């Protein structure tokens, strides 16, 4: 790892290093263990010189959707402060469970400037959202963008070359460019 850190610094690169999963559980011990793991992982993120780190929420138990949001907010208030102390912004990717309204709600309720969203252009389709509308809704909280395209085949979204699928990049890319007016965003193509 030291050699990799050296190469990153030597080449003036800005790494994006994820810190793992955040437990969204009604079990206090599970949440506490998750916070300990995250604390350790954020130190690793910092050691690479990353300024932005992504994560996902791990759902445990039979917690209702509103309960999951409540526990996510509680966890992210603590994790956001840990990350801020290290000079790191953290952002949750939109996978296939929370929609843009819920992700914005989580960011608003956490209330920390360094806690935001990793907007994956293709993943909005999985939660039945219009990717352009969802991207715009999340813009104030977007810190990282995965630019990806999908086609729908046999009830499954499959990745294709950017521009060859269902995503309207003529509308989305200018939106993502607006997110960088506030602060640099991490931009990756998958």
C-alpha atoms as one frame of an Amber mdcrd trajectory, in Angstrom:
protein
   0.000   0.000   0.000   2.857   2.381   0.703   4.102   1.953  -2.876   0.624
   2.716  -4.226   0.347   5.806  -2.003   3.721   6.939  -3.346   2.633   6.500
  -6.960  -0.565   8.440  -6.327   1.368  11.332  -4.811   4.169  11.179  -7.397
   1.672  11.431 -10.256  -0.445  14.142  -8.600  -3.572  11.954  -8.691  -6.714
  12.421  -6.627  -7.928   8.990  -5.572 -11.489   8.067  -4.813 -11.474   5.421
  -2.082 -14.662   3.946  -0.659 -14.929   3.303   3.069 -17.411   0.421   2.914
 -20.889  -0.119   4.287 -22.890   1.656   6.951 -25.164  -0.618   8.984 -28.781
   0.545   8.948 -30.127  -1.756  11.622 -32.378  -1.650  14.665 -29.664  -3.553
  16.555 -27.546  -1.034  18.486 -24.586  -3.439  18.661 -24.585  -3.857  14.878
 -24.648  -0.075  14.415 -21.858   0.392  16.981 -19.655  -2.220  15.268 -20.315
  -0.533  11.926 -19.159   2.825  13.310 -15.927   1.236  14.556 -15.272  -0.291
  11.120 -16.017   3.011   9.395 -13.687   4.926  11.747 -10.829   2.563  10.846
 -11.673   2.633   7.136 -11.822   6.437   7.007  -8.261   6.521   8.344  -7.249
   4.315   5.408  -9.109   6.603   3.003  -7.239   9.591   4.446  -3.890   7.788
   4.138  -4.404   7.666   0.366  -5.036  11.395   0.195  -8.647  10.972  -0.894
 -10.875  13.994  -0.379 -14.090  12.169  -1.291 -15.153   8.681  -0.259 -18.217
   6.698  -1.221 -20.234   4.170   0.734 -23.410   2.167   0.728 -25.889   1.397
   3.453 -26.277  -2.191   4.561 -29.788  -3.036   5.626 -30.141  -5.475   8.476
 -33.247  -6.966  10.014 -36.832  -6.251   9.162 -36.657  -2.497   9.525 -39.351
  -0.442   7.790 -38.304   2.003   5.052 -38.860   4.986   7.383 -36.860   3.205
  10.090 -34.025   2.579   7.642 -33.900   6.277   6.841 -33.952   7.127  10.558
 -31.018   4.808  11.275 -29.127   5.993   8.192 -29.471   9.611   9.320 -28.336
   8.747  12.844 -25.294   6.822  11.597 -24.365   9.417   8.996 -24.461  12.274
  11.492 -21.688  10.507  13.409 -19.807   9.312  10.346 -20.060  12.705   8.683
 -18.384  14.306  11.707 -15.632  11.653  11.662 -15.051  12.299   7.973 -15.122
  16.099   8.393 -12.416  15.862  11.059 -10.275  14.154   8.409 -11.175  16.625
   5.651 -13.192  14.044   3.718 -16.554  14.338   1.967 -18.682  11.192   1.930
 -21.339  10.246  -0.592 -23.849   7.427  -0.831 -24.374   5.810  -4.199 -27.897
   5.342  -5.474 -28.071   1.590  -5.884 -31.440  -0.071  -6.094 -33.300   0.701
  -2.884 -33.584   4.414  -2.121 -34.922   6.832  -4.677 -33.744  10.404  -5.193
 -36.356  11.829  -2.811 -35.161   9.560  -0.006 -31.474  10.286  -0.668 -32.146
  14.031  -0.585 -34.176  13.572   2.616 -31.263  11.736   4.229 -28.816  14.499
   3.246 -31.140  17.209   4.521 -31.777  15.468   7.829 -28.069  14.768   8.370
 -27.434  18.464   7.768 -23.675  18.256   7.192 -22.034  19.851   4.156 -19.671
  16.915   3.712 -22.415  14.265   3.424 -23.891  13.863  -0.035 -24.816  11.658
  -2.950 -22.945   9.683  -5.569 -25.295   9.940  -8.518 -25.109   6.923 -10.820
 -26.867   7.901 -14.031 -27.970   4.383 -14.892 -29.051   3.270 -11.449 -31.951
   5.726 -11.423 -33.644   3.413 -13.918 -33.540   0.532 -11.438 -35.709   2.479
  -8.967 -38.065   3.529 -11.784 -36.983   7.165 -11.843 -36.320   9.437 -14.768
 -32.509   9.785 -14.700 -32.600  13.442 -15.772 -35.144  14.465 -13.101 -33.409
  12.434 -10.378 -29.991  13.845 -11.294 -31.357  17.379 -11.134 -33.126  16.757
  -7.815 -29.892  15.458  -6.253 -27.657  18.130  -7.744 -27.207  20.215  -4.559
 -25.834  17.112  -2.811 -23.912  15.486  -5.680 -20.230  14.926  -4.932 -19.487
  12.033  -7.256 -21.029  10.853 -10.515 -20.892   7.407 -12.061 -21.688   7.937
 -15.704 -23.145   4.709 -16.972 -25.727   3.633 -19.526 -28.136   0.709 -19.542
 -30.480  -1.132 -21.857 -33.383  -3.211 -20.579 -33.220  -6.832 -21.698 -35.237
  -9.710 -20.254 -36.315  -7.649 -17.226 -32.689  -6.781 -16.422 -30.773  -3.527
 -16.863 -27.528  -4.357 -18.632 -24.598  -1.988 -19.013 -23.688  -0.729 -22.471
 -21.278   1.869 -23.827 -22.170   5.386 -22.720 -24.593   6.810 -25.274 -25.770
   3.427 -26.551 -28.583   2.958 -24.035 -31.507   4.623 -22.332 -29.804   7.590
 -20.626 -30.189  11.085 -22.125 -26.614  12.309 -21.747 -27.275  15.517 -23.684
 -29.371  16.592 -20.689 -27.543  14.855 -17.840 -23.944  15.888 -18.544 -24.665
  19.643 -18.367 -26.475  19.039 -15.073 -23.486  17.228 -13.632 -21.238  20.053
 -14.831 -23.380  22.433 -12.745 -22.646  20.343  -9.644 -18.965  21.172 -10.058
 -19.660  24.922  -9.881 -19.996  24.565  -6.097 -17.070  22.215  -5.560 -15.156
  19.682  -7.628 -17.014  16.431  -8.135 -15.519  13.025  -8.783 -16.536  11.899
 -12.246 -16.109   8.293 -13.378 -17.334   6.419 -16.432 -18.328   2.782 -16.079
